[in-house]
Amino acid sequence: MDETLDARRTHYFMQVMSRGSVRGAAELLEMDPSAVSRAIAALERDCGMALFERRGRGLVPTDAGHMLARYVKRQQDIQDSFFSEIDSLRKAERGHIDLVLGEGFVEMMFDRVLPGYWRSHPEVTLDIDVARTSEIAQRIIDDQAYIGLVFQPPNDARLRTHYSRPEPIRAIVRDDHPLTRLRRPLLLTDLADYPGAAMQEGFGVRQHIQAAEISEQVRLRNVLTTSSFKALWQFAATGIGYALTPPIAVTADLRAQRLASLPLSNPILNQGSLQVLSRAGRHVSPAARELLDHIVRGIALPDGATSATPD
């Protein structure tokens, strides 16, 4: 038996089966009956078995013919399903997207981005991984994630920036902390007498702070280093000291937590940016493109705003 079957011949076979005769199939196909007959004979040679038997004036399928009909229908179903799924992908109705982001972006994603996205794309599945800056960049480069949200990624030609906005680092303190009484942008020397909290090595925020320390020739006294932005603002909320972090990472409402966000005067601490990334040259699927649009709109929303379903 030939392991490949001619699609044209199987189409003729299905028409003969449906019509019950070669002549009926030929009329439907607007072909000469002899051409249809030759195609059926060739298909029987391919299968190595008779596909029809004569009964009265018509033809009925043999057991092999019934088996071939089931095969053809399964193949047609698979093809129809494939093109239906392709159409859904093209329309951004289905798909799977891997995201990697800093912890400070998690609440923003769920408040401002994902509710609206899932309302309009309920069949798209997501995997969200939380990592530090260096890991986010590497996972994007290695195609382990499709989209990354990060504070100040490394300058790498393999990364494509879809959106960027300035995101200064601030000193987060409880609203009754002595630093709130200075009423001006703070120098790092203003912080030196107080215990501080900072991100661990490998985070873009920490790299900016270290560069600022060198520029002011100050070494801050960090009593806490952590991989969690949440731990930073909770540290500040206790009144123990200050935390240096971009405001977007302070996931709780500042007033509800009695927190104040104080500006810093060092230019390095005001040069950071929040960026939305993918790998340069990687194809962006329709579902991922829609999610990127939702992320950009969500980041641009005023503080306190929540996701809405797009018109």
PDB file of C-alpha atoms in Angstrom:
ATOM      1  CA  MET A   1       0.000   0.000   0.000  1.00  0.00           C
ATOM      2  CA  ASP A   2       1.186   3.514  -0.847  1.00  0.00           C
ATOM      3  CA  GLU A   3       1.641   5.406   2.448  1.00  0.00           C
ATOM      4  CA  THR A   4       0.502   8.700   0.894  1.00  0.00           C
ATOM      5  CA  LEU A   5      -2.932   9.182  -0.589  1.00  0.00           C
ATOM      6  CA  ASP A   6      -3.722  11.679  -3.312  1.00  0.00           C
ATOM      7  CA  ALA A   7      -6.069  14.329  -1.883  1.00  0.00           C
ATOM      8  CA  ARG A   8      -7.808  14.804  -5.230  1.00  0.00           C
ATOM      9  CA  ARG A   9      -8.579  11.088  -5.515  1.00  0.00           C
ATOM     10  CA  THR A  10      -9.892  10.884  -1.945  1.00  0.00           C
ATOM     11  CA  HIS A  11     -12.154  13.840  -2.720  1.00  0.00           C
ATOM     12  CA  TYR A  12     -13.575  11.996  -5.738  1.00  0.00           C
ATOM     13  CA  PHE A  13     -13.975   8.872  -3.587  1.00  0.00           C
ATOM     14  CA  MET A  14     -16.046  10.790  -1.001  1.00  0.00           C
ATOM     15  CA  GLN A  15     -18.299  12.154  -3.740  1.00  0.00           C
ATOM     16  CA  VAL A  16     -18.880   8.670  -5.202  1.00  0.00           C
ATOM     17  CA  MET A  17     -19.666   7.386  -1.710  1.00  0.00           C
ATOM     18  CA  SER A  18     -22.077  10.264  -1.136  1.00  0.00           C
ATOM     19  CA  ARG A  19     -23.818   9.936  -4.533  1.00  0.00           C
ATOM     20  CA  GLY A  20     -23.770   6.160  -4.701  1.00  0.00           C
ATOM     21  CA  SER A  21     -22.452   6.069  -8.250  1.00  0.00           C
ATOM     22  CA  VAL A  22     -19.608   7.245 -10.437  1.00  0.00           C
ATOM     23  CA  ARG A  23     -22.007   9.011 -12.782  1.00  0.00           C
ATOM     24  CA  GLY A  24     -23.678  10.941  -9.942  1.00  0.00           C
ATOM     25  CA  ALA A  25     -20.307  12.020  -8.588  1.00  0.00           C
ATOM     26  CA  ALA A  26     -19.134  13.030 -12.078  1.00  0.00           C
ATOM     27  CA  GLU A  27     -22.214  15.236 -12.543  1.00  0.00           C
ATOM     28  CA  LEU A  28     -21.575  16.972  -9.221  1.00  0.00           C
ATOM     29  CA  LEU A  29     -17.901  17.426 -10.024  1.00  0.00           C
ATOM     30  CA  GLU A  30     -18.664  18.448 -13.619  1.00  0.00           C
ATOM     31  CA  MET A  31     -16.232  15.818 -14.884  1.00  0.00           C
ATOM     32  CA  ASP A  32     -16.256  12.982 -17.349  1.00  0.00           C
ATOM     33  CA  PRO A  33     -17.367   9.752 -15.575  1.00  0.00           C
ATOM     34  CA  SER A  34     -14.396   7.876 -17.004  1.00  0.00           C
ATOM     35  CA  ALA A  35     -11.980  10.296 -15.316  1.00  0.00           C
ATOM     36  CA  VAL A  36     -13.685   9.716 -11.954  1.00  0.00           C
ATOM     37  CA  SER A  37     -13.613   5.973 -12.527  1.00  0.00           C
ATOM     38  CA  ARG A  38      -9.895   6.050 -13.304  1.00  0.00           C
ATOM     39  CA  ALA A  39      -9.228   8.062 -10.142  1.00  0.00           C
ATOM     40  CA  ILE A  40     -11.127   5.528  -8.002  1.00  0.00           C
ATOM     41  CA  ALA A  41      -9.225   2.658  -9.624  1.00  0.00           C
ATOM     42  CA  ALA A  42      -5.910   4.392  -8.916  1.00  0.00           C
ATOM     43  CA  LEU A  43      -6.956   4.976  -5.298  1.00  0.00           C
ATOM     44  CA  GLU A  44      -7.817   1.273  -4.931  1.00  0.00           C
ATOM     45  CA  ARG A  45      -4.338   0.427  -6.202  1.00  0.00           C
ATOM     46  CA  ASP A  46      -2.861   2.829  -3.648  1.00  0.00           C
ATOM     47  CA  CYS A  47      -4.835   1.116  -0.861  1.00  0.00           C
ATOM     48  CA  GLY A  48      -4.342  -2.395  -2.195  1.00  0.00           C
ATOM     49  CA  MET A  49      -8.010  -3.218  -1.679  1.00  0.00           C
ATOM     50  CA  ALA A  50     -11.372  -2.685  -3.351  1.00  0.00           C
ATOM     51  CA  LEU A  51     -13.161   0.362  -1.986  1.00  0.00           C
ATOM     52  CA  PHE A  52     -16.593  -0.185  -3.619  1.00  0.00           C
ATOM     53  CA  GLU A  53     -18.765  -3.089  -4.589  1.00  0.00           C
ATOM     54  CA  ARG A  54     -21.658  -2.987  -6.994  1.00  0.00           C
ATOM     55  CA  ARG A  55     -25.118  -3.356  -5.525  1.00  0.00           C
ATOM     56  CA  GLY A  56     -27.998  -3.070  -7.964  1.00  0.00           C
ATOM     57  CA  ARG A  57     -27.382  -0.007 -10.102  1.00  0.00           C
ATOM     58  CA  GLY A  58     -25.180   1.721  -7.583  1.00  0.00           C
ATOM     59  CA  LEU A  59     -21.998   1.391  -5.625  1.00  0.00           C
ATOM     60  CA  VAL A  60     -21.623   0.864  -1.882  1.00  0.00           C
ATOM     61  CA  PRO A  61     -18.368   1.060   0.090  1.00  0.00           C
ATOM     62  CA  THR A  62     -16.600  -2.075   1.218  1.00  0.00           C
ATOM     63  CA  ASP A  63     -15.193  -2.385   4.743  1.00  0.00           C
ATOM     64  CA  ALA A  64     -11.997  -0.845   3.391  1.00  0.00           C
ATOM     65  CA  GLY A  65     -14.075   1.916   1.799  1.00  0.00           C
ATOM     66  CA  HIS A  66     -15.771   2.702   5.131  1.00  0.00           C
ATOM     67  CA  MET A  67     -12.355   2.748   6.809  1.00  0.00           C
ATOM     68  CA  LEU A  68     -11.000   5.146   4.179  1.00  0.00           C
ATOM     69  CA  ALA A  69     -14.046   7.414   4.594  1.00  0.00           C
ATOM     70  CA  ARG A  70     -13.453   7.616   8.357  1.00  0.00           C
ATOM     71  CA  TYR A  71      -9.793   8.417   7.721  1.00  0.00           C
ATOM     72  CA  VAL A  72     -10.631  11.173   5.236  1.00  0.00           C
ATOM     73  CA  LYS A  73     -13.141  12.726   7.641  1.00  0.00           C
ATOM     74  CA  ARG A  74     -10.615  12.673  10.493  1.00  0.00           C
ATOM     75  CA  GLN A  75      -8.040  14.350   8.276  1.00  0.00           C
ATOM     76  CA  GLN A  76     -10.581  16.962   7.255  1.00  0.00           C
ATOM     77  CA  ASP A  77     -11.482  17.584  10.903  1.00  0.00           C
ATOM     78  CA  ILE A  78      -7.793  17.995  11.785  1.00  0.00           C
ATOM     79  CA  GLN A  79      -7.315  20.421   8.907  1.00  0.00           C
ATOM     80  CA  ASP A  80     -10.423  22.396   9.839  1.00  0.00           C
ATOM     81  CA  SER A  81      -9.287  22.544  13.460  1.00  0.00           C
ATOM     82  CA  PHE A  82      -5.822  23.689  12.421  1.00  0.00           C
ATOM     83  CA  PHE A  83      -7.106  26.531  10.278  1.00  0.00           C
ATOM     84  CA  SER A  84      -9.610  27.487  12.973  1.00  0.00           C
ATOM     85  CA  GLU A  85      -6.790  27.712  15.542  1.00  0.00           C
ATOM     86  CA  ILE A  86      -4.630  29.667  13.103  1.00  0.00           C
ATOM     87  CA  ASP A  87      -7.525  32.057  12.545  1.00  0.00           C
ATOM     88  CA  SER A  88      -7.934  32.454  16.321  1.00  0.00           C
ATOM     89  CA  LEU A  89      -4.229  33.206  16.682  1.00  0.00           C
ATOM     90  CA  ARG A  90      -4.420  35.697  13.829  1.00  0.00           C
ATOM     91  CA  LYS A  91      -7.315  37.434  15.582  1.00  0.00           C
ATOM     92  CA  ALA A  92      -5.438  37.296  18.937  1.00  0.00           C
ATOM     93  CA  GLU A  93      -8.223  35.155  20.427  1.00  0.00           C
ATOM     94  CA  ARG A  94      -5.957  32.331  21.611  1.00  0.00           C
ATOM     95  CA  GLY A  95      -2.335  31.685  22.495  1.00  0.00           C
ATOM     96  CA  HIS A  96       0.113  31.468  25.404  1.00  0.00           C
ATOM     97  CA  ILE A  97       2.495  34.192  26.569  1.00  0.00           C
ATOM     98  CA  ASP A  98       5.392  33.932  29.027  1.00  0.00           C
ATOM     99  CA  LEU A  99       6.134  37.113  30.975  1.00  0.00           C
ATOM    100  CA  VAL A 100       8.981  37.911  33.332  1.00  0.00           C
ATOM    101  CA  LEU A 101       8.938  41.018  35.482  1.00  0.00           C
ATOM    102  CA  GLY A 102      10.162  42.646  38.630  1.00  0.00           C
ATOM    103  CA  GLU A 103       8.077  42.112  41.749  1.00  0.00           C
ATOM    104  CA  GLY A 104       7.266  45.817  41.836  1.00  0.00           C
ATOM    105  CA  PHE A 105       5.196  45.432  38.650  1.00  0.00           C
ATOM    106  CA  VAL A 106       2.962  42.596  39.849  1.00  0.00           C
ATOM    107  CA  GLU A 107       0.240  44.680  41.478  1.00  0.00           C
ATOM    108  CA  MET A 108       0.240  47.160  38.597  1.00  0.00           C
ATOM    109  CA  MET A 109      -0.321  44.269  36.161  1.00  0.00           C
ATOM    110  CA  PHE A 110      -3.304  42.949  38.091  1.00  0.00           C
ATOM    111  CA  ASP A 111      -4.778  46.385  38.828  1.00  0.00           C
ATOM    112  CA  ARG A 112      -4.283  48.084  35.468  1.00  0.00           C
ATOM    113  CA  VAL A 113      -3.587  45.500  32.746  1.00  0.00           C
ATOM    114  CA  LEU A 114      -4.764  41.924  33.115  1.00  0.00           C
ATOM    115  CA  PRO A 115      -8.473  42.354  33.983  1.00  0.00           C
ATOM    116  CA  GLY A 116      -9.111  44.319  30.788  1.00  0.00           C
ATOM    117  CA  TYR A 117      -6.899  42.019  28.710  1.00  0.00           C
ATOM    118  CA  TRP A 118      -8.591  38.837  29.872  1.00  0.00           C
ATOM    119  CA  ARG A 119     -12.046  40.305  29.372  1.00  0.00           C
ATOM    120  CA  SER A 120     -11.260  40.764  25.685  1.00  0.00           C
ATOM    121  CA  HIS A 121      -8.959  37.688  25.329  1.00  0.00           C
ATOM    122  CA  PRO A 122     -10.386  35.022  27.668  1.00  0.00           C
ATOM    123  CA  GLU A 123      -8.723  32.092  25.853  1.00  0.00           C
ATOM    124  CA  VAL A 124      -5.152  33.420  26.119  1.00  0.00           C
ATOM    125  CA  THR A 125      -3.065  31.829  28.884  1.00  0.00           C
ATOM    126  CA  LEU A 126      -0.177  33.524  30.689  1.00  0.00           C
ATOM    127  CA  ASP A 127       2.812  32.430  32.745  1.00  0.00           C
ATOM    128  CA  ILE A 128       4.212  35.193  34.977  1.00  0.00           C
ATOM    129  CA  ASP A 129       7.649  34.765  36.524  1.00  0.00           C
ATOM    130  CA  VAL A 130       9.183  37.250  38.975  1.00  0.00           C
ATOM    131  CA  ALA A 131      12.929  37.863  38.740  1.00  0.00           C
ATOM    132  CA  ARG A 132      15.674  40.435  39.225  1.00  0.00           C
ATOM    133  CA  THR A 133      16.845  42.804  36.466  1.00  0.00           C
ATOM    134  CA  SER A 134      19.772  40.738  35.201  1.00  0.00           C
ATOM    135  CA  GLU A 135      17.667  37.566  35.091  1.00  0.00           C
ATOM    136  CA  ILE A 136      14.815  39.306  33.264  1.00  0.00           C
ATOM    137  CA  ALA A 137      17.140  40.531  30.532  1.00  0.00           C
ATOM    138  CA  GLN A 138      18.743  37.112  30.102  1.00  0.00           C
ATOM    139  CA  ARG A 139      15.422  35.260  29.947  1.00  0.00           C
ATOM    140  CA  ILE A 140      14.189  37.625  27.245  1.00  0.00           C
ATOM    141  CA  ILE A 141      17.413  37.161  25.259  1.00  0.00           C
ATOM    142  CA  ASP A 142      17.208  33.353  25.644  1.00  0.00           C
ATOM    143  CA  ASP A 143      13.526  33.285  24.522  1.00  0.00           C
ATOM    144  CA  GLN A 144      12.462  31.900  27.894  1.00  0.00           C
ATOM    145  CA  ALA A 145       9.962  34.749  28.145  1.00  0.00           C
ATOM    146  CA  TYR A 146       8.134  36.780  25.530  1.00  0.00           C
ATOM    147  CA  ILE A 147       7.680  40.089  27.382  1.00  0.00           C
ATOM    148  CA  GLY A 148       9.682  41.627  30.227  1.00  0.00           C
ATOM    149  CA  LEU A 149       8.886  44.538  32.553  1.00  0.00           C
ATOM    150  CA  VAL A 150      11.958  45.898  34.266  1.00  0.00           C
ATOM    151  CA  PHE A 151      13.580  48.911  35.882  1.00  0.00           C
ATOM    152  CA  GLN A 152      16.649  50.069  33.961  1.00  0.00           C
ATOM    153  CA  PRO A 153      17.711  46.977  31.993  1.00  0.00           C
ATOM    154  CA  PRO A 154      21.271  46.619  30.660  1.00  0.00           C
ATOM    155  CA  ASN A 155      22.079  48.318  27.367  1.00  0.00           C
ATOM    156  CA  ASP A 156      22.004  45.312  25.024  1.00  0.00           C
ATOM    157  CA  ALA A 157      21.313  45.358  21.270  1.00  0.00           C
ATOM    158  CA  ARG A 158      19.489  42.042  21.638  1.00  0.00           C
ATOM    159  CA  LEU A 159      16.734  43.731  23.645  1.00  0.00           C
ATOM    160  CA  ARG A 160      13.913  45.693  22.031  1.00  0.00           C
ATOM    161  CA  THR A 161      12.209  48.412  24.055  1.00  0.00           C
ATOM    162  CA  HIS A 162       8.484  48.744  23.303  1.00  0.00           C
ATOM    163  CA  TYR A 163       7.877  51.415  25.933  1.00  0.00           C
ATOM    164  CA  SER A 164       9.989  53.481  28.294  1.00  0.00           C
ATOM    165  CA  ARG A 165       9.223  56.183  30.827  1.00  0.00           C
ATOM    166  CA  PRO A 166      11.314  57.934  33.469  1.00  0.00           C
ATOM    167  CA  GLU A 167      11.015  56.339  36.892  1.00  0.00           C
ATOM    168  CA  PRO A 168      13.105  58.106  39.552  1.00  0.00           C
ATOM    169  CA  ILE A 169      14.206  56.344  42.704  1.00  0.00           C
ATOM    170  CA  ARG A 170      12.658  57.874  45.822  1.00  0.00           C
ATOM    171  CA  ALA A 171      13.203  57.598  49.537  1.00  0.00           C
ATOM    172  CA  ILE A 172      10.125  55.927  51.016  1.00  0.00           C
ATOM    173  CA  VAL A 173       9.601  56.707  54.715  1.00  0.00           C
ATOM    174  CA  ARG A 174       6.759  56.809  57.198  1.00  0.00           C
ATOM    175  CA  ASP A 175       5.056  60.183  57.097  1.00  0.00           C
ATOM    176  CA  ASP A 176       6.320  61.101  60.581  1.00  0.00           C
ATOM    177  CA  HIS A 177       9.973  60.326  59.825  1.00  0.00           C
ATOM    178  CA  PRO A 178      12.433  63.233  60.463  1.00  0.00           C
ATOM    179  CA  LEU A 179      13.438  63.252  56.762  1.00  0.00           C
ATOM    180  CA  THR A 180       9.956  64.522  55.824  1.00  0.00           C
ATOM    181  CA  ARG A 181      10.696  67.796  57.615  1.00  0.00           C
ATOM    182  CA  LEU A 182      13.560  68.782  55.299  1.00  0.00           C
ATOM    183  CA  ARG A 183      11.137  69.957  52.608  1.00  0.00           C
ATOM    184  CA  ARG A 184      13.663  69.630  49.769  1.00  0.00           C
ATOM    185  CA  PRO A 185      15.186  66.947  47.538  1.00  0.00           C
ATOM    186  CA  LEU A 186      17.389  64.791  49.712  1.00  0.00           C
ATOM    187  CA  LEU A 187      21.135  64.284  49.462  1.00  0.00           C
ATOM    188  CA  LEU A 188      22.516  60.858  50.247  1.00  0.00           C
ATOM    189  CA  THR A 189      24.323  62.490  53.158  1.00  0.00           C
ATOM    190  CA  ASP A 190      20.853  63.260  54.590  1.00  0.00           C
ATOM    191  CA  LEU A 191      20.184  59.513  54.673  1.00  0.00           C
ATOM    192  CA  ALA A 192      23.510  58.468  56.127  1.00  0.00           C
ATOM    193  CA  ASP A 193      22.454  58.783  59.781  1.00  0.00           C
ATOM    194  CA  TYR A 194      19.401  56.554  59.377  1.00  0.00           C
ATOM    195  CA  PRO A 195      19.051  52.799  58.789  1.00  0.00           C
ATOM    196  CA  GLY A 196      18.105  51.945  55.243  1.00  0.00           C
ATOM    197  CA  ALA A 197      16.737  49.102  53.134  1.00  0.00           C
ATOM    198  CA  ALA A 198      17.770  48.326  49.545  1.00  0.00           C
ATOM    199  CA  MET A 199      17.439  45.677  46.869  1.00  0.00           C
ATOM    200  CA  GLN A 200      20.056  42.961  46.523  1.00  0.00           C
ATOM    201  CA  GLU A 201      22.769  42.820  43.877  1.00  0.00           C
ATOM    202  CA  GLY A 202      21.480  42.129  40.367  1.00  0.00           C
ATOM    203  CA  PHE A 203      18.606  44.628  40.539  1.00  0.00           C
ATOM    204  CA  GLY A 204      18.772  47.776  38.410  1.00  0.00           C
ATOM    205  CA  VAL A 205      17.629  49.852  41.383  1.00  0.00           C
ATOM    206  CA  ARG A 206      20.598  48.692  43.482  1.00  0.00           C
ATOM    207  CA  GLN A 207      23.058  49.430  40.669  1.00  0.00           C
ATOM    208  CA  HIS A 208      21.787  53.017  40.421  1.00  0.00           C
ATOM    209  CA  ILE A 209      22.073  53.510  44.190  1.00  0.00           C
ATOM    210  CA  GLN A 210      25.642  52.196  44.232  1.00  0.00           C
ATOM    211  CA  ALA A 211      26.593  54.561  41.396  1.00  0.00           C
ATOM    212  CA  ALA A 212      25.052  57.472  43.316  1.00  0.00           C
ATOM    213  CA  GLU A 213      26.960  56.511  46.471  1.00  0.00           C
ATOM    214  CA  ILE A 214      30.224  56.629  44.526  1.00  0.00           C
ATOM    215  CA  SER A 215      29.341  60.009  42.986  1.00  0.00           C
ATOM    216  CA  GLU A 216      28.597  61.551  46.424  1.00  0.00           C
ATOM    217  CA  GLN A 217      31.324  59.568  48.191  1.00  0.00           C
ATOM    218  CA  VAL A 218      28.790  58.322  50.706  1.00  0.00           C
ATOM    219  CA  ARG A 219      28.209  54.782  51.945  1.00  0.00           C
ATOM    220  CA  LEU A 220      24.641  54.222  53.095  1.00  0.00           C
ATOM    221  CA  ARG A 221      23.932  52.052  56.122  1.00  0.00           C
ATOM    222  CA  ASN A 222      21.640  49.310  54.869  1.00  0.00           C
ATOM    223  CA  VAL A 223      20.322  47.147  57.691  1.00  0.00           C
ATOM    224  CA  LEU A 224      18.178  45.219  55.195  1.00  0.00           C
ATOM    225  CA  THR A 225      18.908  43.973  51.701  1.00  0.00           C
ATOM    226  CA  THR A 226      16.200  41.954  50.007  1.00  0.00           C
ATOM    227  CA  SER A 227      14.912  40.552  46.718  1.00  0.00           C
ATOM    228  CA  SER A 228      11.407  41.782  47.587  1.00  0.00           C
ATOM    229  CA  PHE A 229      10.106  45.263  46.835  1.00  0.00           C
ATOM    230  CA  LYS A 230       7.232  44.539  49.194  1.00  0.00           C
ATOM    231  CA  ALA A 231       9.722  44.010  52.008  1.00  0.00           C
ATOM    232  CA  LEU A 232      11.181  47.458  51.272  1.00  0.00           C
ATOM    233  CA  TRP A 233       8.019  49.454  51.734  1.00  0.00           C
ATOM    234  CA  GLN A 234       6.948  47.336  54.686  1.00  0.00           C
ATOM    235  CA  PHE A 235      10.308  48.142  56.265  1.00  0.00           C
ATOM    236  CA  ALA A 236       9.609  51.830  55.689  1.00  0.00           C
ATOM    237  CA  ALA A 237       6.057  51.480  57.068  1.00  0.00           C
ATOM    238  CA  THR A 238       7.418  50.298  60.427  1.00  0.00           C
ATOM    239  CA  GLY A 239       9.194  53.639  60.896  1.00  0.00           C
ATOM    240  CA  ILE A 240      12.574  51.901  61.363  1.00  0.00           C
ATOM    241  CA  GLY A 241      14.166  53.792  58.489  1.00  0.00           C
ATOM    242  CA  TYR A 242      13.958  54.583  54.782  1.00  0.00           C
ATOM    243  CA  ALA A 243      13.752  52.418  51.673  1.00  0.00           C
ATOM    244  CA  LEU A 244      15.110  53.420  48.271  1.00  0.00           C
ATOM    245  CA  THR A 245      12.830  52.267  45.476  1.00  0.00           C
ATOM    246  CA  PRO A 246      10.887  53.550  42.466  1.00  0.00           C
ATOM    247  CA  PRO A 247       7.377  54.649  43.525  1.00  0.00           C
ATOM    248  CA  ILE A 248       5.755  52.098  41.191  1.00  0.00           C
ATOM    249  CA  ALA A 249       7.175  49.346  43.405  1.00  0.00           C
ATOM    250  CA  VAL A 250       5.298  50.665  46.443  1.00  0.00           C
ATOM    251  CA  THR A 251       2.265  48.471  45.939  1.00  0.00           C
ATOM    252  CA  ALA A 252       0.225  49.676  48.907  1.00  0.00           C
ATOM    253  CA  ASP A 253      -1.578  52.986  48.922  1.00  0.00           C
ATOM    254  CA  LEU A 254       0.864  55.501  50.387  1.00  0.00           C
ATOM    255  CA  ARG A 255      -1.657  57.283  52.581  1.00  0.00           C
ATOM    256  CA  ALA A 256      -3.188  54.044  53.851  1.00  0.00           C
ATOM    257  CA  GLN A 257       0.268  52.911  54.957  1.00  0.00           C
ATOM    258  CA  ARG A 258       1.223  56.397  56.252  1.00  0.00           C
ATOM    259  CA  LEU A 259       4.103  56.471  53.761  1.00  0.00           C
ATOM    260  CA  ALA A 260       5.754  59.465  52.100  1.00  0.00           C
ATOM    261  CA  SER A 261       7.720  59.397  48.822  1.00  0.00           C
ATOM    262  CA  LEU A 262      10.608  61.874  49.048  1.00  0.00           C
ATOM    263  CA  PRO A 263      12.564  63.092  45.996  1.00  0.00           C
ATOM    264  CA  LEU A 264      16.326  62.682  45.838  1.00  0.00           C
ATOM    265  CA  SER A 265      18.671  65.301  44.395  1.00  0.00           C
ATOM    266  CA  ASN A 266      21.341  63.009  42.891  1.00  0.00           C
ATOM    267  CA  PRO A 267      20.957  63.041  39.073  1.00  0.00           C
ATOM    268  CA  ILE A 268      21.835  59.346  38.818  1.00  0.00           C
ATOM    269  CA  LEU A 269      18.819  58.472  40.959  1.00  0.00           C
ATOM    270  CA  ASN A 270      16.580  60.474  38.633  1.00  0.00           C
ATOM    271  CA  GLN A 271      17.809  58.903  35.385  1.00  0.00           C
ATOM    272  CA  GLY A 272      16.237  55.471  35.777  1.00  0.00           C
ATOM    273  CA  SER A 273      13.484  54.240  33.515  1.00  0.00           C
ATOM    274  CA  LEU A 274      10.761  51.654  33.505  1.00  0.00           C
ATOM    275  CA  GLN A 275      10.886  49.589  30.296  1.00  0.00           C
ATOM    276  CA  VAL A 276       8.769  46.993  28.506  1.00  0.00           C
ATOM    277  CA  LEU A 277      10.977  44.591  26.548  1.00  0.00           C
ATOM    278  CA  SER A 278      11.056  41.723  24.093  1.00  0.00           C
ATOM    279  CA  ARG A 279      13.945  40.155  22.192  1.00  0.00           C
ATOM    280  CA  ALA A 280      14.986  42.175  19.153  1.00  0.00           C
ATOM    281  CA  GLY A 281      13.984  40.347  15.977  1.00  0.00           C
ATOM    282  CA  ARG A 282      11.534  37.989  17.678  1.00  0.00           C
ATOM    283  CA  HIS A 283       8.152  37.692  15.992  1.00  0.00           C
ATOM    284  CA  VAL A 284       5.445  39.253  18.135  1.00  0.00           C
ATOM    285  CA  SER A 285       2.252  37.184  17.930  1.00  0.00           C
ATOM    286  CA  PRO A 286      -1.111  38.989  17.692  1.00  0.00           C
ATOM    287  CA  ALA A 287      -2.006  37.942  21.258  1.00  0.00           C
ATOM    288  CA  ALA A 288       1.333  39.240  22.563  1.00  0.00           C
ATOM    289  CA  ARG A 289       0.966  42.459  20.574  1.00  0.00           C
ATOM    290  CA  GLU A 290      -2.451  43.031  22.171  1.00  0.00           C
ATOM    291  CA  LEU A 291      -0.964  42.386  25.622  1.00  0.00           C
ATOM    292  CA  LEU A 292       1.887  44.818  24.944  1.00  0.00           C
ATOM    293  CA  ASP A 293      -0.695  47.470  24.030  1.00  0.00           C
ATOM    294  CA  HIS A 294      -2.618  46.796  27.250  1.00  0.00           C
ATOM    295  CA  ILE A 295       0.585  47.009  29.314  1.00  0.00           C
ATOM    296  CA  VAL A 296       1.582  50.344  27.782  1.00  0.00           C
ATOM    297  CA  ARG A 297      -1.902  51.778  28.355  1.00  0.00           C
ATOM    298  CA  GLY A 298      -1.921  50.419  31.908  1.00  0.00           C
ATOM    299  CA  ILE A 299       1.445  51.927  32.808  1.00  0.00           C
ATOM    300  CA  ALA A 300       0.296  55.281  31.441  1.00  0.00           C
ATOM    301  CA  LEU A 301      -2.827  55.326  33.652  1.00  0.00           C
ATOM    302  CA  PRO A 302      -2.810  57.805  36.562  1.00  0.00           C
ATOM    303  CA  ASP A 303      -2.031  56.368  39.987  1.00  0.00           C
ATOM    304  CA  GLY A 304      -5.126  54.719  41.455  1.00  0.00           C
ATOM    305  CA  ALA A 305      -6.732  54.033  38.083  1.00  0.00           C
ATOM    306  CA  THR A 306      -7.714  50.469  37.207  1.00  0.00           C
ATOM    307  CA  SER A 307      -8.002  48.451  34.024  1.00  0.00           C
ATOM    308  CA  ALA A 308     -11.016  48.950  31.802  1.00  0.00           C
ATOM    309  CA  THR A 309     -12.217  46.982  28.830  1.00  0.00           C
ATOM    310  CA  PRO A 310     -11.124  48.795  25.632  1.00  0.00           C
ATOM    311  CA  ASP A 311     -13.862  50.018  23.279  1.00  0.00           C
TER     312      ASP A 311
END
